[in-house]
Structures are given as structure tokens and as C-alpha cells.
């Protein structure tokens, strides 16, 4: 069984890390906060697919990435807002030739990992289609879905993605290989761009946004802009993928996207990875996304207020 | 002295109506709410230009427009959200040949008045560049500015606008004639479109919106879209009017636009006149305003919530 080091103990890291551990993989955890709680109480996944517990005795938790033993795969499950510090937060846990699997949202995240960890053997991008929230240290609520798609970045050996997907399938996760990681990243943005931003700005869950004609139209427009930019940038996304995403979201239980929870929790939002990087790529491709840009500017304003509030107490 | 009937007792109607009354014009008031308070206590303008009082004994207040005596000029100082009912709310106060002066925001408001009151002799559009809020029935806070520009609508006799401007100048108001009412309406939108909408959506006053680089940029983008649409529709607005409006707003005391107060007060917002009508005109002119449309959709969502909240108590 291949060994894993999971860096970051948010909902994504806890959910898939627990599944890998339950399937018998050695799993090491590198966490910045909540380490003591996880050592004391283990992990708990309250899941629509059946609950899962990892006992405290089975937990291998490290505060410092340089203390973690070398694993075959290092999972980056940090928020992208920490990506400036990837080299410090993750790098020491990555042995020469190890696979780094990037379980993050947004665009350009694998390139940042590749740059920060030149010793990695392969960089794999992983996208999770899942509704899950961290309830507290070591406890995650898994509400819906759970599929993962993965593909290699740049010149990495495609077998690194196949091995990850095989391991995930072994945990009972629906996992598939994507031939073109960039296309998959843009497809994920088609959902993330409208719902993350509007849920924060309008204080609303997915059902409310789709239930009102005005915001349903705006969600569709934002999706169209993302699809247009993806195609202009050479990453083919079908125009009717929009309708598929709307229908998928209609079928979901009312959902508060991660950005909404981050903002309400006083944490910074993933604006750079989910908005700035796609907007830059769209502009370079000659397909600006004006409505996406308006949403980004509004988020920056709200994020700035968070920073100001922090500073003044 | 020409006589006036002011319909609507919000900040605009109270401020300019009081000035006309103080200057000696017979002024009749048609108000839907607060009539008893105004009859009992008169009017009070707490103004940067010096306070003003109209004693109760001098008040001529009517609940029903058909009870008001014929005046030379009828001032429409209702919110545009009442414009569906113009014929009923204002029409009976308009004698054959009277001038109707439309003190409202947005686009297309004079055409609605013209259609609802065919007996009017002339329809004049008036734009107020003023920071003022109604504090309570009959009491208005006048915080800053106060200039009025006015021009005639369609085939109306231009002398009707000249007479209105003369009367306003007689009250000490800075008032000027505009040769092209449509241009003036679009120029006013250059300010109203960004600041009204964003102040509601982001819960912020003008100083906060201009103080953050992201929203300052978004305000400028929204202004550019409005200016582009105005020019495409044949109404010449100089490109650098944007910078003038930004500088003017920088110089203002922090201000909560009327739409923000309306929304916070649980009243409907003037989305149709300030957003829908300009968006329609822009689309017809082949110059769509995508960022303005995104703001409009967000406002519709927030407005809808207001309606829903009303229905359910």
C-alpha cells in the first residue's frame, strides 16, 4: 500500500485522508492547527455514504512538515490562500521523487506546487466534486457527492495520476482520470466562479441563487463567460456544460460553498486562484470576462474589509 | 408668483418645496403618508445652507390629489417605484395646460409622465445633485450640494424649463437649463448606477467604495459602461466625465445613496428607472453594459428577498 502525507486538515484533507487510512494506507497528517485534538480524539467523518472513524491510536500527526516521514504521495489540502508559503508548509514533507497531489480549487495551483517543490517526481491535480464542511478539528460533515477527477501537470508521468485514482477507487471513492488537466480545471471553475462569489456577496446558498430568476440568469452568464474564456484559451469545454452544471446544482441539497464559510468564519477567501488567475488567462486569450471581473472586485472589497477588521481588532 | 403642487414628501419634495414656499410661492402638498404630522408640525429643513421652517399654519396638505387646487406647476417627487400608478397618484392634481416637473431619478421617467398626464401643458425633467435624507414626516436633513438642472421633454415648450429654473434660482438654489434632457439624464446615471447599486450590495457608503482599489476600479468601469452606452445611443457624454464624477464624490462627505436607505428601510428599490431602462436603451444602441447588468441582477435578488419577506410577514 502506498503511503500518504496529507498537509492541511480542512474538509477535503480529512475526508479523503480518512478514506485512504481506512483502506489501509499509512497516512501521516501535517496540520497547522487542531493537531492536539486530532491526536487525542482521532478523526470522524459524518458521511452520507456511511460514517467513518479513525481512532486516536492510529493517528500520525505532525506540526512540522520536516518531521513527517517520507511518503509516496503528498496531498496538498491547504486553502490556496496559503499558497505563497507552499515551499515552507509542504516542501519539507516531499521526498525526492514523491508524487504531490494538489487537492485545491482554482487555476495555476499545480504550477505553483511544481515551482515550490522541484524535488517532486510528479505533480497531479485533483478536483473534488463534493459537498463537505469541517465541523471542528478532526470532524468533517460529508453532505453530498464525493467524486474526484485527477490528471497530471505538465511533463509529469501520467502513471502518477493513474496510481492516485486507483488508490481512491480502492477507498470506495468514484475517481476518474482526466486526459487534459487544464480542461478539467476550467470545467470546475464553471461551477466555482458563480457560486462561490455570489454566495458571499449576496449571503445566499445555491438554492436561493438558482431560485430567483435574476441570479439564475447571472449564474448562467458567469458560466458562459468562463466557458467562453476556456475555449478561447484552447481548452475545449462544451457550451451546454452550463446547463449540465445548473441541473446538477438544482439537484443538490441547498449548499453554502466553501468561500461563503471562509468569509463568515473570518478567513481570507480564495480569490486569487478562483478569480484572478482565470481572469488573467481569459484576458491573455482575448476573451475578457466582465461579469466575473465585477464579482471579483466585489469580493476583493469584502475581503479587504475582513483584513481591516482584523487589524483593528 | 407661480403656484406649485408637490406630490410626494420624501427628501427631494420637502427640500425644494420648502424653498419655494419660503420664497413666497403658494405650495400645496399631496402626500400619501405623514399628512397629519405635516399639518400639525409644518416642515423643517436642517440644511448645510441654513435651516428652514414652514409653520403648520402655512401648510396646505392633501391626502387625495383630486382635492388639491389647480397649480401652475406640479412637482412629481415620488419614488419611481410608484410610477405604475402615476395617473392615479398625480394625474388628478394636474390641470389642463399645467407644467409637470419630474424630480425623479433614472431614464424614461418623463415619457411615463407624458403618457399618464396627456392634459399637461409641458413636461420638464429635473435632476437634483444633492445629498439629502428624510428624517421623518416633514423633517429633512440636507447634507451637501443642492444644484438642480432642468430641461424640457420631447415637444414641450422650452420656456417651461426656463420658468422652473427661474423660480428655483429665486429660492437661492443653483439651477441651470440643459439643452438636451437625454444627455443630462445619462450624465446623472453615470453617478447613480455605480453608487446606488454597490452601496446596497456591499453595504457601504461612497467613501468606502472609493477607498478600496477594487471597488474604485469597479465604480470607474460601471461609469465607463454608462458613458459608452450614452454615446452609442446618440447622447454625447465626454469620456473624462468619469474622472470628474470620481473627484466630485471623493470631495463629498461619506454618503449613503437613496437606494441604500430605501433597501435598509424595507422599501422597494428604483431598479427599473436606474438600471432596467438604461440597460434596455444600451442594448438597443448596440452597447451592452455587462457589469451594470450583473449589478442589476444582484439588486433584483436582494429586492426579491424584500418582497418575499414582506409576504411572509
XYZ file of N, CA, C and O in Angstrom, chain B residues 195-298:
416
model
N -23.024 53.960 -7.714
C -23.076 54.170 -6.266
C -24.351 53.637 -5.624
O -24.321 53.107 -4.519
N -25.485 53.774 -6.305
C -26.702 53.233 -5.707
C -26.598 51.718 -5.548
O -26.810 51.175 -4.472
N -26.243 51.039 -6.635
C -26.216 49.577 -6.589
C -25.171 49.026 -5.645
O -25.467 48.192 -4.778
N -23.934 49.484 -5.794
C -22.864 48.913 -4.968
C -23.057 49.232 -3.486
O -22.686 48.441 -2.623
N -23.646 50.387 -3.189
C -23.851 50.715 -1.773
C -24.824 49.728 -1.125
O -24.691 49.401 0.052
N -25.799 49.260 -1.906
C -26.742 48.259 -1.388
C -26.069 46.892 -1.290
O -26.115 46.222 -0.257
N -25.446 46.480 -2.391
C -24.920 45.109 -2.470
C -23.798 44.895 -1.462
O -23.700 43.846 -0.832
N -22.947 45.900 -1.320
C -21.785 45.740 -0.436
C -21.983 46.420 0.918
O -21.075 46.404 1.754
N -23.151 47.014 1.132
C -23.425 47.633 2.433
C -22.427 48.715 2.786
O -21.929 48.772 3.914
N -22.131 49.593 1.828
C -21.027 50.544 2.012
C -21.432 51.930 1.556
O -22.249 52.090 0.656
N -20.827 52.934 2.167
C -21.028 54.307 1.736
C -19.997 54.672 0.656
O -19.051 53.928 0.399
N -20.207 55.840 0.044
C -19.382 56.241 -1.097
C -17.891 56.257 -0.772
O -17.066 55.832 -1.590
N -17.532 56.726 0.410
C -16.115 56.830 0.753
C -15.447 55.460 0.824
O -14.315 55.287 0.382
N -16.173 54.472 1.359
C -15.608 53.119 1.452
C -15.442 52.521 0.055
O -14.429 51.884 -0.243
N -16.437 52.732 -0.805
C -16.363 52.182 -2.161
C -15.193 52.782 -2.932
O -14.523 52.094 -3.702
N -14.946 54.081 -2.742
C -13.847 54.720 -3.467
C -12.507 54.515 -2.775
O -11.452 54.663 -3.401
N -12.538 54.157 -1.500
C -11.295 53.985 -0.759
C -10.611 52.657 -1.018
O -9.408 52.531 -0.804
N -11.355 51.669 -1.471
C -10.758 50.356 -1.772
C -10.440 50.290 -3.259
O -11.303 50.558 -4.086
N -9.213 49.925 -3.622
C -8.841 49.917 -5.040
C -9.786 49.070 -5.899
O -10.132 49.458 -7.022
N -10.213 47.914 -5.399
C -11.041 47.021 -6.224
C -12.368 47.676 -6.576
O -12.795 47.661 -7.740
N -13.049 48.252 -5.586
C -14.347 48.850 -5.888
C -14.198 50.216 -6.559
O -15.061 50.606 -7.336
N -13.109 50.918 -6.286
C -12.881 52.155 -7.040
C -12.768 51.832 -8.538
O -13.350 52.509 -9.388
N -12.053 50.750 -8.841
C -11.939 50.315 -10.234
C -13.280 49.880 -10.804
O -13.613 50.188 -11.949
N -14.072 49.192 -9.995
C -15.380 48.735 -10.467
C -16.315 49.915 -10.696
O -17.056 49.945 -11.690
N -16.292 50.891 -9.799
C -17.090 52.112 -9.992
C -16.708 52.771 -11.320
O -17.574 53.143 -12.127
N -15.415 52.883 -11.565
C -14.951 53.505 -12.813
C -15.409 52.693 -14.030
O -15.852 53.261 -15.034
N -15.336 51.362 -13.924
C -15.780 50.509 -15.037
C -17.275 50.694 -15.306
O -17.714 50.743 -16.459
N -18.067 50.757 -14.243
C -19.513 50.940 -14.409
C -19.788 52.299 -15.050
O -20.636 52.423 -15.946
N -19.064 53.330 -14.611
C -19.217 54.661 -15.220
C -18.855 54.608 -16.707
O -19.556 55.179 -17.549
N -17.771 53.920 -17.035
C -17.362 53.815 -18.438
C -18.436 53.128 -19.282
O -18.696 53.523 -20.417
N -19.050 52.087 -18.711
C -20.107 51.407 -19.467
C -21.282 52.346 -19.726
O -21.852 52.361 -20.826
N -21.658 53.135 -18.717
C -22.791 54.056 -18.885
C -22.444 55.130 -19.916
O -23.253 55.448 -20.804
N -21.237 55.666 -19.832
C -20.821 56.697 -20.783
C -20.774 56.116 -22.206
O -21.226 56.753 -23.167
N -20.265 54.903 -22.325
C -20.214 54.251 -23.638
C -21.604 54.049 -24.219
O -21.844 54.288 -25.407
N -22.546 53.638 -23.376
C -23.916 53.415 -23.846
C -24.583 54.737 -24.227
O -25.289 54.819 -25.238
N -24.350 55.769 -23.430
C -24.932 57.082 -23.739
C -24.475 57.544 -25.120
O -25.292 57.949 -25.955
N -23.186 57.448 -25.357
C -22.659 57.883 -26.654
C -23.176 57.012 -27.795
O -23.523 57.516 -28.860
N -23.241 55.704 -27.558
C -23.759 54.805 -28.600
C -25.219 55.129 -28.918
O -25.669 54.976 -30.056
N -25.953 55.597 -27.902
C -27.368 55.933 -28.102
C -27.543 57.346 -28.658
O -28.660 57.824 -28.810
N -26.425 58.028 -28.914
C -26.516 59.339 -29.550
C -26.559 60.502 -28.580
O -26.862 61.630 -28.983
N -26.284 60.230 -27.298
C -26.304 61.298 -26.297
C -24.873 61.531 -25.836
O -24.330 60.749 -25.059
N -24.278 62.606 -26.309
C -22.841 62.804 -26.127
C -22.469 63.114 -24.686
O -22.854 64.139 -24.123
N -21.721 62.203 -24.071
C -21.159 62.417 -22.738
C -19.649 62.227 -22.875
O -19.191 61.200 -23.380
N -18.897 63.211 -22.411
C -17.440 63.149 -22.561
C -16.862 62.003 -21.746
O -17.335 61.708 -20.645
N -15.854 61.348 -22.289
C -15.238 60.203 -21.627
C -14.665 60.602 -20.265
O -14.716 59.835 -19.300
N -14.123 61.828 -20.177
C -13.492 62.204 -18.907
C -14.499 62.692 -17.859
O -14.108 63.106 -16.771
N -15.788 62.608 -18.184
C -16.804 62.900 -17.169
C -16.694 61.908 -16.001
O -17.041 62.227 -14.865
N -16.206 60.724 -16.319
C -15.954 59.734 -15.273
C -15.034 60.299 -14.188
O -15.329 60.215 -12.991
N -13.914 60.860 -14.618
C -12.943 61.361 -13.633
C -13.515 62.523 -12.830
O -13.241 62.675 -11.639
N -14.339 63.333 -13.503
C -14.993 64.435 -12.803
C -15.926 63.897 -11.711
O -15.936 64.408 -10.581
N -16.684 62.857 -12.047
C -17.611 62.280 -11.063
C -16.863 61.618 -9.908
O -17.294 61.694 -8.747
N -15.755 60.951 -10.217
C -14.961 60.350 -9.145
C -14.429 61.437 -8.207
O -14.509 61.313 -6.981
N -13.916 62.514 -8.800
C -13.358 63.596 -7.983
C -14.445 64.263 -7.148
O -14.252 64.568 -5.959
N -15.619 64.488 -7.750
C -16.733 65.088 -7.013
C -17.109 64.215 -5.816
O -17.368 64.713 -4.716
N -17.142 62.921 -6.034
C -17.561 62.010 -4.962
C -16.486 61.899 -3.895
O -16.790 61.794 -2.702
N -15.223 61.936 -4.312
C -14.133 61.966 -3.324
C -14.286 63.163 -2.387
O -13.969 63.080 -1.201
N -14.763 64.266 -2.945
C -14.860 65.510 -2.168
C -16.089 65.545 -1.267
O -16.215 66.397 -0.398
N -17.029 64.606 -1.487
C -18.256 64.580 -0.687
C -17.999 63.998 0.696
O -17.116 63.159 0.874
N -18.831 64.383 1.662
C -18.841 63.651 2.928
C -19.328 62.227 2.632
O -20.091 62.022 1.694
N -18.881 61.232 3.419
C -19.348 59.850 3.217
C -20.862 59.826 3.085
O -21.564 60.398 3.924
N -21.348 59.166 2.029
C -22.762 59.295 1.705
C -23.405 57.940 1.447
O -22.828 57.083 0.776
N -24.592 57.759 2.001
C -25.397 56.569 1.719
C -26.441 56.944 0.682
O -27.368 57.691 0.985
N -26.311 56.469 -0.565
C -27.277 56.835 -1.605
C -28.697 56.397 -1.236
O -28.888 55.507 -0.408
N -29.665 57.031 -1.895
C -31.074 56.800 -1.548
C -31.452 55.329 -1.658
O -32.256 54.836 -0.864
N -30.874 54.614 -2.624
C -31.248 53.204 -2.784
C -30.848 52.389 -1.552
O -31.545 51.462 -1.164
N -29.739 52.753 -0.958
C -29.292 52.047 0.247
C -30.274 52.296 1.393
O -30.657 51.370 2.114
N -30.691 53.549 1.538
C -31.648 53.862 2.605
C -32.988 53.193 2.336
O -33.637 52.693 3.258
N -33.397 53.189 1.068
C -34.654 52.516 0.726
C -34.584 51.041 1.109
O -35.509 50.495 1.727
N -33.486 50.413 0.735
C -33.373 48.973 0.982
C -33.335 48.687 2.484
O -34.029 47.783 2.974
N -32.550 49.474 3.198
C -32.453 49.259 4.644
C -33.772 49.568 5.343
O -34.083 49.001 6.379
N -34.555 50.476 4.736
C -35.850 50.820 5.306
C -36.955 49.869 4.890
O -38.120 50.096 5.220
N -36.584 48.810 4.148
C -37.592 47.835 3.742
C -38.460 48.313 2.590
O -39.500 47.721 2.305
N -38.043 49.384 1.911
C -38.806 49.882 0.766
C -38.241 49.294 -0.527
O -37.054 48.946 -0.583
N -39.070 49.198 -1.575
C -38.544 48.689 -2.848
C -37.512 49.655 -3.424
O -37.494 50.839 -3.101
N -36.625 49.120 -4.275
C -35.556 49.939 -4.848
C -35.929 50.383 -6.261
O -36.711 49.724 -6.943
N -35.328 51.503 -6.692
C -35.647 52.078 -8.019
C -34.856 51.370 -9.122
O -34.126 52.005 -9.890
N -35.004 50.073 -9.218
C -34.210 49.283 -10.165
C -34.657 49.529 -11.600
O -33.849 49.608 -12.511
N -35.944 49.668 -11.791
C -36.467 49.818 -13.159
C -35.912 51.094 -13.804
O -35.371 51.056 -14.904
N -36.042 52.213 -13.119
C -35.657 53.501 -13.714
C -34.142 53.667 -13.812
O -33.634 54.246 -14.773
N -33.413 53.164 -12.812
C -31.968 53.415 -12.772
C -31.180 52.324 -13.495
O -30.076 52.562 -13.973
N -31.722 51.115 -13.592
C -30.989 50.014 -14.234
C -31.688 49.443 -15.468
O -31.097 49.377 -16.543
N -32.935 49.018 -15.326
C -33.586 48.337 -16.450
C -33.695 49.236 -17.678
O -33.373 48.808 -18.792
N -34.169 50.460 -17.483
C -34.380 51.347 -18.628
C -33.056 51.675 -19.331
O -32.973 51.583 -20.568
N -31.991 52.044 -18.603
C -30.708 52.262 -19.281
C -30.159 50.993 -19.936
O -29.593 51.062 -21.040
N -30.332 49.833 -19.304
C -29.836 48.589 -19.912
C -30.570 48.300 -21.218
O -29.960 47.877 -22.198
N -31.874 48.536 -21.235
C -32.635 48.347 -22.473
C -32.143 49.298 -23.551
O -31.943 48.904 -24.701
N -31.956 50.555 -23.177
C -31.508 51.555 -24.156
C -30.109 51.217 -24.670
O -29.821 51.360 -25.866
N -29.250 50.748 -23.788
C -27.884 50.386 -24.176
C -27.891 49.218 -25.156
O -27.160 49.210 -26.151
N -28.731 48.242 -24.865
C -28.833 47.065 -25.733
C -29.345 47.468 -27.112
O -28.806 47.035 -28.137
N -30.351 48.338 -27.122
C -30.889 48.798 -28.421
C -29.832 49.567 -29.197
O -29.807 49.530 -30.435
N -28.940 50.249 -28.477
C -27.893 51.038 -29.143
C -26.688 50.180 -29.510
O -25.704 50.686 -30.055
N -26.750 48.887 -29.194
C -25.641 48.002 -29.543
C -24.442 48.145 -28.619
O -23.323 47.790 -28.990
N -24.665 48.672 -27.410
C -23.573 48.841 -26.455
C -23.966 48.250 -25.107
O -24.221 48.968 -24.144
N -24.030 46.927 -25.024
C -24.465 46.311 -23.775
C -23.540 46.693 -22.617
O -22.381 47.021 -22.830
N -24.075 46.658 -21.404
C -23.309 47.062 -20.215
C -23.245 45.855 -19.276
O -24.046 45.747 -18.344
N -22.292 44.934 -19.517
C -22.314 43.664 -18.758
C -22.147 43.839 -17.257
O -22.821 43.150 -16.480
N -21.277 44.735 -16.830
C -21.075 44.883 -15.380
C -22.301 45.539 -14.739
O -22.691 45.195 -13.626
N -22.906 46.495 -15.455
C -24.144 47.095 -14.959
C -25.230 46.026 -14.849
O -25.987 45.978 -13.871
N -25.289 45.140 -15.838
C -26.293 44.074 -15.814
C -26.076 43.143 -14.626
O -27.042 42.709 -13.983
N -24.812 42.861 -14.312
C -24.526 41.990 -13.160
C -25.002 42.650 -11.871
O -25.600 42.002 -11.007
N -24.749 43.944 -11.741
C -25.205 44.679 -10.554
C -26.734 44.669 -10.485
O -27.325 44.449 -9.425
N -27.367 44.901 -11.616
C -28.838 44.890 -11.651
C -29.392 43.529 -11.189
O -30.334 43.461 -10.384
N -28.802 42.455 -11.688
C -29.283 41.126 -11.308
C -29.125 40.898 -9.803
O -29.989 40.308 -9.151
N -28.019 41.368 -9.259
C -27.818 41.226 -7.815
C -28.855 42.032 -7.034
O -29.397 41.563 -6.024
